């Protein structure tokens, strides 16, 4: 979606094809993905100029590292928007690059795009509202919720009855913190074949969940030290919302957007292309590919002449160097290959599929970096939920693996990373970072809330790009943003 980060939707399928995608697959479960952001120059002048330099670097540099299926790949980000919301009410968005490579339209700060698993914190919040109102308990078993609440016409109850063995013992909390043991529906070959046949056909949450429930659980629900990132958890959470409220999940999401003032966000059944086109590099020929990528094979190539500002190398190991993998100036042979004017080939995948065919409550929302920042500010400011609900949402379970200097956790709807002193960058203080990454074909998103000393504490940073897979993710954008705040 979908947080393949947080691919969220196809990462695990790709991981079976080539070791080069294992880094991205791990990102889905632990919020570790390739970080690729150029450092804003120390003498960049004003804070706005330094932050604009961070955004410009995403769309102006080329990042060279492991591709989806192994081997070297150059990542060229078509366009990006970066929102920085500082304590005290200062919120600015910095945009760079193109929303439409063919038409040449510049990406604007308020352009909506698909945000993949950036949807999940919103889904979790809708469930936790039911907990706050006493309609359900966070530790209710899903089987009990289905038996007691049938305002959805019995859809959840019928699904539970059909898969009672798989769902036995799973609680609402375990759905939201990825400790249920349920497999991901997008890891099921049958789902890949169904998506390949009809990539634009909406699929109900029950249908998506059924793919994930077709195979045995990976571990006992709530097993100590066990977590697994699964979109199946979140379509089931969406079904809980419908069963308890009797309203469609889409209507509940739209109500949340209105309440939060997220005027550029939407959750329709099918999302049109809009201004921001989604791009991917062509898939390599000559090898067997998973069925889920078949709709993207043979698309027309879109070639553009690009001169990167800088050539950077990105590590192929998510555990290489602290909370973000290493980003460094490329060696001479890589600069010689990728520096200067290049003919870059993308494919426009915007119209190939609809988010409702693959993401649903796990990753079908459309938003802007500004709206995402508003949501995270209101959430952690206690203006969307009360303090007790926010404490509940922040309750976390360990989610290894852990790189040097960082500890990973799953909370309810988001991830947490505790970063040790000096691990983020030279001289950085200890930080606690709440985050959610999102990926869906053609697009990526990232959202962060920082706890720590000034000038970092209370900062919200959000970022969207119209490239999948993207080298941007993990804490890369955040790291360079905080360095820019430091001056």
Short mmCIF file of C-alpha atoms in Angstrom, two decimals:
data_model
loop_
_atom_site.label_atom_id
_atom_site.label_comp_id
_atom_site.label_asym_id
_atom_site.label_seq_id
_atom_site.Cartn_x
_atom_site.Cartn_y
_atom_site.Cartn_z
CA UNK A 1 0.00 0.00 0.00
CA UNK A 2 0.86 0.12 1.14
CA UNK A 3 3.21 0.47 3.81
CA UNK A 4 5.62 -1.72 2.06
CA UNK A 5 7.66 0.56 3.63
CA UNK A 6 5.30 0.25 5.81
CA UNK A 7 6.42 -2.98 -0.30
CA UNK A 8 3.53 -2.52 1.96
CA UNK A 9 1.50 -4.41 -0.55
CA UNK A 10 3.89 -6.34 -2.74
CA UNK A 11 7.15 -6.33 -0.87
CA UNK A 12 6.86 -9.83 0.39
CA UNK A 13 6.05 -11.14 -3.07
CA UNK A 14 9.10 -9.41 -4.47
CA UNK A 15 11.24 -10.75 -1.65
CA UNK A 16 10.71 -14.26 -2.98
CA UNK A 17 12.01 -13.24 -6.40
CA UNK A 18 15.28 -11.53 -5.60
CA UNK A 19 17.41 -10.83 -2.57
CA UNK A 20 17.73 -7.22 -3.67
CA UNK A 21 14.21 -6.54 -2.44
CA UNK A 22 14.71 -7.97 1.02
CA UNK A 23 15.63 -4.50 2.32
CA UNK A 24 12.29 -3.11 1.19
CA UNK A 25 10.44 -6.13 2.52
CA UNK A 26 12.03 -5.63 5.93
CA UNK A 27 10.95 -2.01 5.74
CA UNK A 28 7.35 -3.10 5.81
CA UNK A 29 7.71 -4.86 9.11
CA UNK A 30 10.15 -2.60 10.90
CA UNK A 31 9.98 0.78 9.17
CA UNK A 32 13.51 0.39 7.84
CA UNK A 33 13.91 1.24 4.18
CA UNK A 34 16.55 2.83 2.02
CA UNK A 35 17.28 6.37 3.16
CA UNK A 36 18.42 8.67 0.41
CA UNK A 37 18.46 12.37 1.13
CA UNK A 38 21.18 14.84 0.33
CA UNK A 39 22.43 16.93 3.25
CA UNK A 40 21.17 20.52 3.25
CA UNK A 41 24.25 22.74 3.15
CA UNK A 42 25.19 24.30 6.47
CA UNK A 43 25.35 27.77 4.92
CA UNK A 44 21.97 27.50 3.18
CA UNK A 45 20.82 30.73 4.82
CA UNK A 46 17.33 30.91 6.21
CA UNK A 47 15.50 27.94 7.61
CA UNK A 48 13.11 28.00 4.66
CA UNK A 49 16.02 27.80 2.26
CA UNK A 50 17.57 24.92 4.16
CA UNK A 51 14.31 23.00 4.19
CA UNK A 52 13.67 23.73 0.52
CA UNK A 53 17.13 22.31 -0.14
CA UNK A 54 16.05 19.04 1.48
CA UNK A 55 13.02 18.82 -0.83
CA UNK A 56 15.03 19.85 -3.87
CA UNK A 57 17.59 17.15 -3.12
CA UNK A 58 14.94 14.46 -3.31
CA UNK A 59 13.88 15.47 -6.80
CA UNK A 60 17.29 16.62 -8.08
CA UNK A 61 19.76 13.94 -6.98
CA UNK A 62 20.12 10.38 -8.22
CA UNK A 63 20.44 7.62 -5.62
CA UNK A 64 22.18 4.43 -6.70
CA UNK A 65 21.66 1.16 -4.84
CA UNK A 66 20.03 -2.24 -4.90
CA UNK A 67 16.94 -2.57 -7.09
CA UNK A 68 13.79 -4.59 -6.64
CA UNK A 69 15.30 -7.74 -8.05
CA UNK A 70 18.94 -7.30 -7.17
CA UNK A 71 21.60 -5.54 -9.15
CA UNK A 72 22.27 -1.83 -9.28
CA UNK A 73 19.44 0.60 -9.87
CA UNK A 74 19.35 4.38 -10.12
CA UNK A 75 16.43 6.05 -8.32
CA UNK A 76 15.18 9.32 -9.84
CA UNK A 77 12.29 10.82 -7.85
CA UNK A 78 9.95 12.74 -10.21
CA UNK A 79 8.36 14.97 -7.58
CA UNK A 80 8.03 15.48 -3.84
CA UNK A 81 6.36 17.59 -1.18
CA UNK A 82 7.83 17.98 2.31
CA UNK A 83 5.82 19.53 5.16
CA UNK A 84 7.49 20.67 8.38
CA UNK A 85 5.17 21.58 11.26
CA UNK A 86 7.00 23.21 14.16
CA UNK A 87 5.64 23.65 17.69
CA UNK A 88 3.82 26.94 17.99
CA UNK A 89 1.87 26.71 14.78
CA UNK A 90 4.43 27.24 12.00
CA UNK A 91 3.67 24.81 9.18
CA UNK A 92 5.31 25.08 5.74
CA UNK A 93 5.35 22.81 2.71
CA UNK A 94 8.32 22.65 0.35
CA UNK A 95 7.75 21.10 -3.07
CA UNK A 96 10.13 20.06 -5.82
CA UNK A 97 10.01 18.27 -9.15
CA UNK A 98 7.12 17.31 -11.40
CA UNK A 99 3.59 16.06 -10.85
CA UNK A 100 3.33 15.00 -14.50
CA UNK A 101 6.44 14.18 -16.48
CA UNK A 102 4.69 14.06 -19.83
CA UNK A 103 2.82 17.33 -19.40
CA UNK A 104 5.62 18.98 -17.43
CA UNK A 105 3.38 20.17 -14.62
CA UNK A 106 5.24 21.22 -11.52
CA UNK A 107 4.23 19.48 -8.30
CA UNK A 108 2.36 21.92 -6.06
CA UNK A 109 2.42 21.80 -2.25
CA UNK A 110 -1.31 21.01 -2.01
CA UNK A 111 -1.46 18.29 -4.68
CA UNK A 112 -3.17 15.14 -3.31
CA UNK A 113 -1.76 11.71 -4.07
CA UNK A 114 -2.12 8.12 -2.90
CA UNK A 115 -0.43 7.61 0.47
CA UNK A 116 -0.61 3.82 0.88
CA UNK A 117 -0.20 2.75 4.48
CA UNK A 118 -0.36 6.34 5.61
CA UNK A 119 -4.01 5.24 5.87
CA UNK A 120 -3.36 2.89 8.81
CA UNK A 121 -3.13 5.46 11.64
CA UNK A 122 -6.52 6.78 10.53
CA UNK A 123 -8.03 3.31 10.50
CA UNK A 124 -6.62 2.66 13.97
CA UNK A 125 -8.08 5.93 15.22
CA UNK A 126 -11.57 4.97 14.00
CA UNK A 127 -11.32 1.71 15.93
CA UNK A 128 -10.00 3.43 19.07
CA UNK A 129 -12.92 5.87 18.95
CA UNK A 130 -15.19 2.86 19.39
CA UNK A 131 -13.08 1.80 22.38
CA UNK A 132 -13.29 5.30 23.88
CA UNK A 133 -17.08 5.30 23.56
CA UNK A 134 -17.33 1.89 25.23
CA UNK A 135 -18.71 0.14 22.15
CA UNK A 136 -15.89 -2.43 22.23
CA UNK A 137 -12.84 -3.14 24.40
CA UNK A 138 -9.33 -3.08 22.98
CA UNK A 139 -8.77 -6.63 24.26
CA UNK A 140 -12.06 -8.04 22.98
CA UNK A 141 -11.57 -11.05 20.77
CA UNK A 142 -12.54 -10.56 17.16
CA UNK A 143 -14.86 -13.55 17.34
CA UNK A 144 -16.74 -11.90 20.22
CA UNK A 145 -16.99 -8.56 18.39
CA UNK A 146 -18.42 -10.33 15.34
CA UNK A 147 -20.98 -12.16 17.47
CA UNK A 148 -22.13 -9.04 19.33
CA UNK A 149 -22.16 -6.52 16.48
CA UNK A 150 -23.96 -7.19 13.20
CA UNK A 151 -24.90 -3.70 12.06
CA UNK A 152 -22.97 -4.39 8.85
CA UNK A 153 -25.55 -6.95 7.77
CA UNK A 154 -23.48 -9.74 9.28
CA UNK A 155 -20.51 -9.48 6.91
CA UNK A 156 -17.90 -9.68 9.66
CA UNK A 157 -19.80 -12.49 11.39
CA UNK A 158 -19.92 -14.54 8.19
CA UNK A 159 -16.20 -14.03 7.56
CA UNK A 160 -15.37 -15.06 11.13
CA UNK A 161 -17.58 -18.14 10.85
CA UNK A 162 -15.81 -19.17 7.64
CA UNK A 163 -12.34 -18.74 9.17
CA UNK A 164 -12.92 -19.32 12.87
CA UNK A 165 -9.82 -21.49 13.28
CA UNK A 166 -7.53 -18.82 11.84
CA UNK A 167 -9.14 -16.04 13.92
CA UNK A 168 -9.48 -17.86 17.22
CA UNK A 169 -7.93 -15.91 20.09
CA UNK A 170 -7.08 -12.76 18.10
CA UNK A 171 -7.95 -9.49 19.85
CA UNK A 172 -8.58 -6.02 18.47
CA UNK A 173 -5.30 -4.84 20.00
CA UNK A 174 -3.37 -7.59 18.20
CA UNK A 175 -4.82 -6.53 14.87
CA UNK A 176 -3.65 -2.96 15.38
CA UNK A 177 -0.14 -3.74 16.68
CA UNK A 178 0.70 -6.48 14.16
CA UNK A 179 0.91 -9.27 16.75
CA UNK A 180 -2.00 -11.40 15.46
CA UNK A 181 0.17 -13.78 13.43
CA UNK A 182 -2.13 -13.44 10.40
CA UNK A 183 -0.53 -13.59 6.99
CA UNK A 184 -0.69 -10.67 4.60
CA UNK A 185 -3.28 -11.03 1.85
CA UNK A 186 -0.92 -9.55 -0.73
CA UNK A 187 1.50 -12.38 -0.01
CA UNK A 188 -1.04 -14.91 -1.29
CA UNK A 189 -0.42 -16.05 -4.88
CA UNK A 190 -4.18 -16.27 -5.40
CA UNK A 191 -4.48 -12.59 -4.59
CA UNK A 192 -1.71 -11.80 -7.09
CA UNK A 193 -3.58 -13.69 -9.82
CA UNK A 194 -6.87 -11.97 -8.97
CA UNK A 195 -5.25 -8.54 -9.00
CA UNK A 196 -3.53 -9.33 -12.31
CA UNK A 197 -6.88 -10.24 -13.87
CA UNK A 198 -8.69 -7.12 -12.61
CA UNK A 199 -6.38 -4.42 -11.24
CA UNK A 200 -9.12 -1.78 -11.38
CA UNK A 201 -11.93 -3.81 -9.82
CA UNK A 202 -12.77 -2.75 -6.25
CA UNK A 203 -12.49 -5.58 -3.72
CA UNK A 204 -14.41 -5.64 -0.48
CA UNK A 205 -12.55 -5.78 2.81
CA UNK A 206 -14.03 -9.25 3.35
CA UNK A 207 -12.62 -10.44 0.02
CA UNK A 208 -9.16 -9.08 0.76
CA UNK A 209 -9.20 -10.56 4.26
CA UNK A 210 -10.17 -13.96 2.88
CA UNK A 211 -6.94 -14.09 0.87
CA UNK A 212 -4.94 -13.48 4.04
CA UNK A 213 -6.94 -16.06 5.98
CA UNK A 214 -6.50 -18.80 3.37
CA UNK A 215 -3.22 -20.00 4.92
CA UNK A 216 -2.18 -20.91 8.48
CA UNK A 217 -1.09 -18.23 10.93
CA UNK A 218 2.62 -17.59 11.32
CA UNK A 219 2.53 -17.71 15.13
CA UNK A 220 0.16 -17.79 18.08
CA UNK A 221 -1.65 -14.45 18.57
CA UNK A 222 0.26 -12.28 21.03
CA UNK A 223 3.27 -14.62 21.13
CA UNK A 224 6.08 -12.95 23.05
CA UNK A 225 8.56 -11.19 20.79
CA UNK A 226 6.64 -11.99 17.59
CA UNK A 227 5.20 -9.44 15.16
CA UNK A 228 4.48 -9.53 11.44
CA UNK A 229 3.39 -6.63 9.25
CA UNK A 230 0.13 -7.72 7.65
CA UNK A 231 -2.44 -5.68 5.76
CA UNK A 232 -4.99 -8.38 6.61
CA UNK A 233 -5.06 -6.99 10.16
CA UNK A 234 -6.22 -3.61 8.91
CA UNK A 235 -8.96 -4.71 6.54
CA UNK A 236 -10.32 -6.71 9.49
CA UNK A 237 -10.10 -3.54 11.60
CA UNK A 238 -12.07 -1.71 8.91
CA UNK A 239 -14.72 -4.43 9.04
CA UNK A 240 -14.94 -3.97 12.82
CA UNK A 241 -15.76 -0.29 12.25
CA UNK A 242 -18.60 -1.22 9.91
CA UNK A 243 -19.95 -4.01 12.13
CA UNK A 244 -20.12 -1.79 15.22
CA UNK A 245 -21.32 1.46 13.63
CA UNK A 246 -23.50 0.21 10.80
CA UNK A 247 -21.89 2.83 8.57
CA UNK A 248 -19.56 2.26 5.64
CA UNK A 249 -15.87 2.52 6.34
CA UNK A 250 -15.55 5.13 3.58
CA UNK A 251 -18.14 7.37 5.27
CA UNK A 252 -16.32 7.07 8.62
CA UNK A 253 -13.04 8.04 6.96
CA UNK A 254 -14.61 11.03 5.27
CA UNK A 255 -16.09 12.11 8.59
CA UNK A 256 -12.64 11.91 10.16
CA UNK A 257 -11.20 14.07 7.39
CA UNK A 258 -13.88 16.70 8.00
CA UNK A 259 -13.30 16.69 11.74
CA UNK A 260 -9.55 17.07 11.27
CA UNK A 261 -9.86 19.78 8.62
CA UNK A 262 -8.08 17.58 6.05
CA UNK A 263 -9.72 19.32 3.11
CA UNK A 264 -7.52 17.79 0.42
CA UNK A 265 -7.89 14.18 1.61
CA UNK A 266 -10.33 11.57 0.37
CA UNK A 267 -11.25 7.92 0.60
CA UNK A 268 -13.43 7.05 -2.41
CA UNK A 269 -14.02 3.60 -3.82
CA UNK A 270 -11.96 4.48 -6.87
CA UNK A 271 -9.51 7.34 -7.18
CA UNK A 272 -8.93 9.09 -10.47
CA UNK A 273 -5.44 10.07 -11.60
CA UNK A 274 -5.62 13.70 -10.47
CA UNK A 275 -2.66 15.99 -11.13
CA UNK A 276 0.01 13.79 -9.56
CA UNK A 277 0.89 10.88 -11.79
CA UNK A 278 2.47 7.79 -10.23
CA UNK A 279 5.66 6.35 -11.72
CA UNK A 280 7.75 3.19 -11.60
CA UNK A 281 10.82 2.03 -13.50
CA UNK A 282 10.14 -0.74 -16.02
CA UNK A 283 10.25 -4.23 -14.58
CA UNK A 284 13.21 -6.29 -15.81
CA UNK A 285 12.61 -8.83 -18.54
CA UNK A 286 14.01 -12.31 -18.80
CA UNK A 287 12.90 -13.54 -15.39
CA UNK A 288 9.81 -14.95 -13.77
CA UNK A 289 7.89 -12.21 -11.97
CA UNK A 290 5.08 -12.52 -9.40
CA UNK A 291 1.58 -12.32 -10.82
CA UNK A 292 0.78 -9.11 -8.97
CA UNK A 293 3.11 -7.10 -11.24
CA UNK A 294 1.68 -8.42 -14.52
CA UNK A 295 -0.60 -5.39 -15.05
CA UNK A 296 2.54 -3.23 -15.14
CA UNK A 297 4.42 -5.22 -17.78
CA UNK A 298 4.65 -3.81 -21.29
CA UNK A 299 3.50 -0.30 -20.42
CA UNK A 300 4.73 2.51 -22.70
CA UNK A 301 8.09 3.91 -21.66
CA UNK A 302 8.33 7.56 -20.77
CA UNK A 303 11.84 8.83 -21.37
CA UNK A 304 13.17 12.11 -20.05
CA UNK A 305 16.53 13.84 -20.19
CA UNK A 306 17.75 14.43 -16.63
CA UNK A 307 20.90 15.95 -15.21
CA UNK A 308 21.23 15.01 -11.53
CA UNK A 309 22.58 17.58 -9.11
CA UNK A 310 24.55 14.89 -7.26
CA UNK A 311 25.14 11.14 -7.41
CA UNK A 312 24.76 9.37 -4.05
CA UNK A 313 25.23 5.73 -3.10
CA UNK A 314 22.78 4.03 -0.77
CA UNK A 315 23.56 0.97 1.31
CA UNK A 316 21.97 -2.36 0.46
CA UNK A 317 21.61 -3.37 4.10
CA UNK A 318 18.96 -1.91 6.38
CA UNK A 319 21.08 -2.83 9.41
CA UNK A 320 24.27 -1.22 8.12
CA UNK A 321 24.55 1.97 10.11
CA UNK A 322 22.14 2.93 12.83
CA UNK A 323 18.58 4.07 12.23
CA UNK A 324 19.14 4.86 8.58
CA UNK A 325 21.21 2.99 6.06
CA UNK A 326 24.30 4.73 4.83
CA UNK A 327 24.00 7.51 2.26
CA UNK A 328 27.31 8.73 0.92
CA UNK A 329 28.84 10.37 -2.15
CA UNK A 330 29.10 7.81 -4.91
CA UNK A 331 32.54 6.44 -5.80
CA UNK A 332 34.15 7.74 -9.00
CA UNK A 333 33.00 4.86 -11.20
CA UNK A 334 29.36 5.33 -10.12
CA UNK A 335 29.58 9.10 -10.62
CA UNK A 336 31.00 8.51 -14.07
CA UNK A 337 28.13 6.17 -14.93
CA UNK A 338 25.23 8.17 -13.54
CA UNK A 339 26.52 11.76 -13.47
CA UNK A 340 25.85 14.22 -16.26
CA UNK A 341 22.82 14.15 -18.53
CA UNK A 342 20.95 10.83 -18.49
CA UNK A 343 17.99 9.43 -20.39
CA UNK A 344 15.78 8.16 -17.59
CA UNK A 345 12.91 5.76 -18.30
CA UNK A 346 9.76 5.63 -16.18
CA UNK A 347 6.32 4.10 -16.67
CA UNK A 348 3.14 5.90 -15.72
CA UNK A 349 1.05 3.46 -13.63
CA UNK A 350 -1.63 5.91 -12.45
CA UNK A 351 -4.55 4.47 -14.42
CA UNK A 352 -3.47 0.85 -14.33
CA UNK A 353 -5.11 0.08 -10.96
CA UNK A 354 -7.32 1.54 -8.26
CA UNK A 355 -6.39 1.67 -4.58
CA UNK A 356 -9.63 -0.10 -3.69
CA UNK A 357 -8.38 -3.12 -5.65
CA UNK A 358 -5.40 -3.56 -3.36
CA UNK A 359 -5.39 -1.21 -0.36
CA UNK A 360 -8.82 -0.63 1.19
CA UNK A 361 -8.67 0.19 4.94
CA UNK A 362 -4.98 -0.81 4.88
CA UNK A 363 -3.90 1.74 2.31
CA UNK A 364 -6.42 3.37 -0.05
CA UNK A 365 -6.46 6.96 1.28
CA UNK A 366 -5.48 9.98 -0.81
CA UNK A 367 -3.93 12.97 0.93
CA UNK A 368 -1.28 15.69 0.84
CA UNK A 369 1.83 16.15 2.92
CA UNK A 370 0.11 19.14 4.54
CA UNK A 371 -3.01 17.18 5.47
CA UNK A 372 -0.89 14.34 6.84
CA UNK A 373 1.03 16.84 8.97
CA UNK A 374 -2.23 18.32 10.23
CA UNK A 375 -3.48 14.85 11.21
CA UNK A 376 -0.30 14.02 13.14
CA UNK A 377 -0.21 17.42 14.86
CA UNK A 378 -3.83 17.14 15.98
CA UNK A 379 -3.33 13.52 17.04
CA UNK A 380 -0.30 14.12 19.25
CA UNK A 381 -1.67 17.46 20.43
CA UNK A 382 -4.67 15.66 21.92
CA UNK A 383 -7.18 17.43 19.69
CA UNK A 384 -8.42 14.34 17.81
CA UNK A 385 -8.50 11.98 20.80
CA UNK A 386 -8.44 12.28 24.56
CA UNK A 387 -5.29 11.60 26.58
CA UNK A 388 -6.31 8.07 27.54
CA UNK A 389 -6.88 7.12 23.91
CA UNK A 390 -3.57 8.63 22.85
CA UNK A 391 -1.79 6.66 25.59
CA UNK A 392 -3.47 3.52 24.31
CA UNK A 393 -2.49 4.29 20.73
CA UNK A 394 1.14 4.73 21.82
CA UNK A 395 1.30 1.40 23.67
CA UNK A 396 3.96 -0.63 21.87
CA UNK A 397 5.39 -4.10 21.38
CA UNK A 398 8.98 -4.84 20.25
CA UNK A 399 9.40 -5.32 16.51
CA UNK A 400 12.97 -6.40 15.68
CA UNK A 401 15.33 -6.53 13.86
CA UNK A 402 17.11 -3.56 15.40
CA UNK A 403 20.03 -1.75 13.75
CA UNK A 404 22.80 -0.29 15.84
CA UNK A 405 21.55 2.52 18.08
CA UNK A 406 17.83 2.04 17.52
CA UNK A 407 14.96 -0.04 18.91
CA UNK A 408 11.87 -0.71 16.80
CA UNK A 409 8.31 -1.14 18.07
CA UNK A 410 4.79 -1.47 16.71
CA UNK A 411 2.20 0.77 18.33
CA UNK A 412 -1.48 0.90 17.36
CA UNK A 413 -1.56 2.14 13.78
CA UNK A 414 2.02 3.36 13.71
CA UNK A 415 5.61 2.48 14.49
CA UNK A 416 7.97 3.75 17.16
CA UNK A 417 11.74 4.06 16.95
CA UNK A 418 13.89 4.88 19.99
CA UNK A 419 17.15 6.35 18.70
CA UNK A 420 20.25 6.49 20.89
CA UNK A 421 22.46 9.54 21.36
CA UNK A 422 24.65 10.13 18.33
CA UNK A 423 23.04 7.37 16.25
CA UNK A 424 20.88 9.69 14.17
CA UNK A 425 23.71 12.03 13.20
CA UNK A 426 26.86 13.32 14.87
CA UNK A 427 25.85 15.08 18.07
CA UNK A 428 22.19 14.07 17.87
CA UNK A 429 20.41 13.65 21.23
CA UNK A 430 18.32 10.60 22.21
CA UNK A 431 15.04 10.77 20.28
CA UNK A 432 11.76 8.88 20.26
CA UNK A 433 10.16 8.92 16.84
CA UNK A 434 6.58 7.93 16.04
CA UNK A 435 6.18 7.20 12.35
CA UNK A 436 4.27 5.61 9.51
CA UNK A 437 5.53 4.85 6.03
CA UNK A 438 3.27 4.14 3.08
CA UNK A 439 3.81 2.58 -0.33
CA UNK A 440 1.44 1.78 -3.14
CA UNK A 441 2.17 1.37 -6.84
CA UNK A 442 3.52 4.67 -8.12
CA UNK A 443 3.59 6.52 -4.78
CA UNK A 444 5.19 6.66 -1.32
CA UNK A 445 4.55 8.63 1.87
CA UNK A 446 6.17 9.09 5.27
CA UNK A 447 4.96 10.76 8.49
CA UNK A 448 6.90 11.44 11.72
CA UNK A 449 6.35 12.97 15.16
CA UNK A 450 9.50 13.58 17.22
CA UNK A 451 9.91 13.53 21.00
CA UNK A 452 13.17 14.97 22.30
CA UNK A 453 14.90 18.22 23.30
CA UNK A 454 14.67 21.49 21.41
CA UNK A 455 14.79 22.22 18.51
CA UNK A 456 13.62 18.71 17.60
CA UNK A 457 10.94 17.89 20.16
CA UNK A 458 7.37 18.32 18.97
CA UNK A 459 8.32 18.56 15.29
CA UNK A 460 6.05 16.91 12.71
CA UNK A 461 7.54 15.99 9.33
CA UNK A 462 5.63 14.49 6.42
CA UNK A 463 6.70 13.66 2.88
CA UNK A 464 5.07 12.33 -0.29
CA UNK A 465 6.69 11.28 -3.57
CA UNK A 466 5.30 9.98 -6.86
CA UNK A 467 7.76 7.13 -7.35
CA UNK A 468 7.61 3.47 -6.37
CA UNK A 469 9.90 1.96 -5.30
CA UNK A 470 11.55 4.97 -3.78
CA UNK A 471 14.93 5.24 -2.06
CA UNK A 472 13.30 7.66 0.36
CA UNK A 473 11.94 6.32 3.60
CA UNK A 474 12.91 5.13 7.04
CA UNK A 475 14.26 8.21 8.81
CA UNK A 476 16.14 9.71 5.86
CA UNK A 477 13.88 12.69 5.18
CA UNK A 478 13.46 13.28 8.90
CA UNK A 479 17.18 13.12 9.56
CA UNK A 480 18.00 15.80 7.01
CA UNK A 481 15.06 17.93 8.12
CA UNK A 482 16.27 17.91 11.71
CA UNK A 483 19.79 18.78 10.57
CA UNK A 484 18.31 21.73 8.71
CA UNK A 485 16.48 22.83 11.87
CA UNK A 486 19.75 22.67 13.78
CA UNK A 487 21.32 25.06 11.27
#
